[in-house]
mmCIF file of C-alpha atoms in Angstrom:
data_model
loop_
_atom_site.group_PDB
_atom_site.id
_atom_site.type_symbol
_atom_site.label_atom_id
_atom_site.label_comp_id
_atom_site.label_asym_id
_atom_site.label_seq_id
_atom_site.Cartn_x
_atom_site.Cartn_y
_atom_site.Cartn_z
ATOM 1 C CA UNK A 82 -13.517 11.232 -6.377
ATOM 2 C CA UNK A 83 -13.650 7.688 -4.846
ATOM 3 C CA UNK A 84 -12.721 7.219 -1.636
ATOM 4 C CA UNK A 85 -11.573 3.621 -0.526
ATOM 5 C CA UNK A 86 -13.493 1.735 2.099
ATOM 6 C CA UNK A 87 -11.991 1.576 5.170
ATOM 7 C CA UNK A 88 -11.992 -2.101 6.960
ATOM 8 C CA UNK A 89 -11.396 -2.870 10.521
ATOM 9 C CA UNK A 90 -10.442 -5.768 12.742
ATOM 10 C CA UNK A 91 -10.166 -5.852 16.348
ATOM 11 C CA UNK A 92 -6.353 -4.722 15.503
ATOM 12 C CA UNK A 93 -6.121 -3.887 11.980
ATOM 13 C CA UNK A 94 -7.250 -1.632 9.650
ATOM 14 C CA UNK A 95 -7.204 -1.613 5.574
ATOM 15 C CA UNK A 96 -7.478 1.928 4.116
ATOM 16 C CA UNK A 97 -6.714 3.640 0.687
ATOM 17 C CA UNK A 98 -3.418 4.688 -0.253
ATOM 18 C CA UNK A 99 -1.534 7.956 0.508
ATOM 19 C CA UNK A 100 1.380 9.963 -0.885
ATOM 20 C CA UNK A 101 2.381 9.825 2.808
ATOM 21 C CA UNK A 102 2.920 6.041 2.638
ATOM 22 C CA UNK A 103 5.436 6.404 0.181
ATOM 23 C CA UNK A 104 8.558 5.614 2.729
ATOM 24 C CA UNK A 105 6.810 2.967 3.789
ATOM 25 C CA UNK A 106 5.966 1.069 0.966
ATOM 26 C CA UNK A 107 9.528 1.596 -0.715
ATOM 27 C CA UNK A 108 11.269 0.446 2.601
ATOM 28 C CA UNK A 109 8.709 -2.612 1.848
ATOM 29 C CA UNK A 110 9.241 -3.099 -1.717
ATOM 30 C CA UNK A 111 12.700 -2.476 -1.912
ATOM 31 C CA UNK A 112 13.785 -5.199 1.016
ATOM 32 C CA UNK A 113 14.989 -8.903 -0.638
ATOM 33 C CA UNK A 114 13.114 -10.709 1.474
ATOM 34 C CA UNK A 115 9.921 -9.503 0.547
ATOM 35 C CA UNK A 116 10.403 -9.168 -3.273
ATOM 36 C CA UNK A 117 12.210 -12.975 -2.953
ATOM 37 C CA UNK A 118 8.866 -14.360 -4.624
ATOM 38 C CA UNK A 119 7.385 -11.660 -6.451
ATOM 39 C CA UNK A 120 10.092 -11.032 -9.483
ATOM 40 C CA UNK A 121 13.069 -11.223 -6.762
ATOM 41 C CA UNK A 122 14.412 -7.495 -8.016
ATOM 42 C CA UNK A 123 14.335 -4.708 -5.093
ATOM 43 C CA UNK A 124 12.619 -1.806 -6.624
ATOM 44 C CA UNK A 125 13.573 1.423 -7.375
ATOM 45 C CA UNK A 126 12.269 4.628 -5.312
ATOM 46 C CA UNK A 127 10.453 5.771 -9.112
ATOM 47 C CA UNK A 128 8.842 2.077 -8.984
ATOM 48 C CA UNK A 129 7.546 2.040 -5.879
ATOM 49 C CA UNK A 130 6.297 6.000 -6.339
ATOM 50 C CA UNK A 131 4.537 4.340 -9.702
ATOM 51 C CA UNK A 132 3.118 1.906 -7.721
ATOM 52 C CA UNK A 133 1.871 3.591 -5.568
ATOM 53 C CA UNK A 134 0.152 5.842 -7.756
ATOM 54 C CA UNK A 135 -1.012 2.926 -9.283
ATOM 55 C CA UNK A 136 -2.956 2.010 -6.298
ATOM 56 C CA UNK A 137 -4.593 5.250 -5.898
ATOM 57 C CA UNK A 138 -5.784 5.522 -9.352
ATOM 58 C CA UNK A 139 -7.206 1.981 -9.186
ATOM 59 C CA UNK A 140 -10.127 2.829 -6.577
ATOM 60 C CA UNK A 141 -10.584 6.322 -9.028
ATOM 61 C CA UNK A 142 -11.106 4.559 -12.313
ATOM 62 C CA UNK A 143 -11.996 1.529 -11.015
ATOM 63 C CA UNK A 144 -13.713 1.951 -7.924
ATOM 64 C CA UNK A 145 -12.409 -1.017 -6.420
ATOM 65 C CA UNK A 146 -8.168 -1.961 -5.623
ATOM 66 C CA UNK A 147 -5.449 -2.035 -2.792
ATOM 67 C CA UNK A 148 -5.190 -1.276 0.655
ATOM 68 C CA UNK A 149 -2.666 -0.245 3.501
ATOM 69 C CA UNK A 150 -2.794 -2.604 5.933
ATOM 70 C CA UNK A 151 -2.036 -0.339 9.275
ATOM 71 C CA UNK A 152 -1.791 -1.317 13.503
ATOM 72 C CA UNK A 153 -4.797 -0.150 14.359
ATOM 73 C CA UNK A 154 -3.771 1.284 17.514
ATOM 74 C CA UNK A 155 -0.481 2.361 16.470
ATOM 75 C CA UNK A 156 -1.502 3.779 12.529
ATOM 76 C CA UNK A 157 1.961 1.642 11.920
ATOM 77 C CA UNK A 158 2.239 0.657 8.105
ATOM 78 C CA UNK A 159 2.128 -3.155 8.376
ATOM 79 C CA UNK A 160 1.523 -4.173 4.460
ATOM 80 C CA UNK A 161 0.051 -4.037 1.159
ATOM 81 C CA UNK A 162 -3.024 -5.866 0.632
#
């Protein structure tokens, strides 16, 4: 099992993904402002889970891929990187 490097700033951090992100990232991906340049379609909760299981098993078969970008003091979900 791979585990993703975590990165740190003085207020960020970049770590794996997590089933527990999933809220997050489908609040992210399915808001029209974010998706207005990348395809400009909200998705679905089943995309976004896909996704997101995309990004784990990247780092697993290819032992390098995505990251959660959190608030380092707060652990709030920022982005996708």
């Amino acid at each position: 099992m791979v585990t993703p490097p975590i990165l740190e700033t003085a207020r960020l951090r970049l770590r794996g993904h997590r089933r527990e992100d999933f809220p997050d990232a489908y609040a992210m991906w399915a808001d029209p402002i974010v998706v207005r340049h990348i395809g400009g379609k909200p998705s679905t909760p089943q995309q976004t889970w896909s996704r997101l299981l995309t990004y784990i098993g990247h780092w697993q078969a290819m032992r390098y891929g995505y990251w959660v970008m959190e608030d380092k003091e707060t652990g709030a979900f920022i982005g996708e990187i």
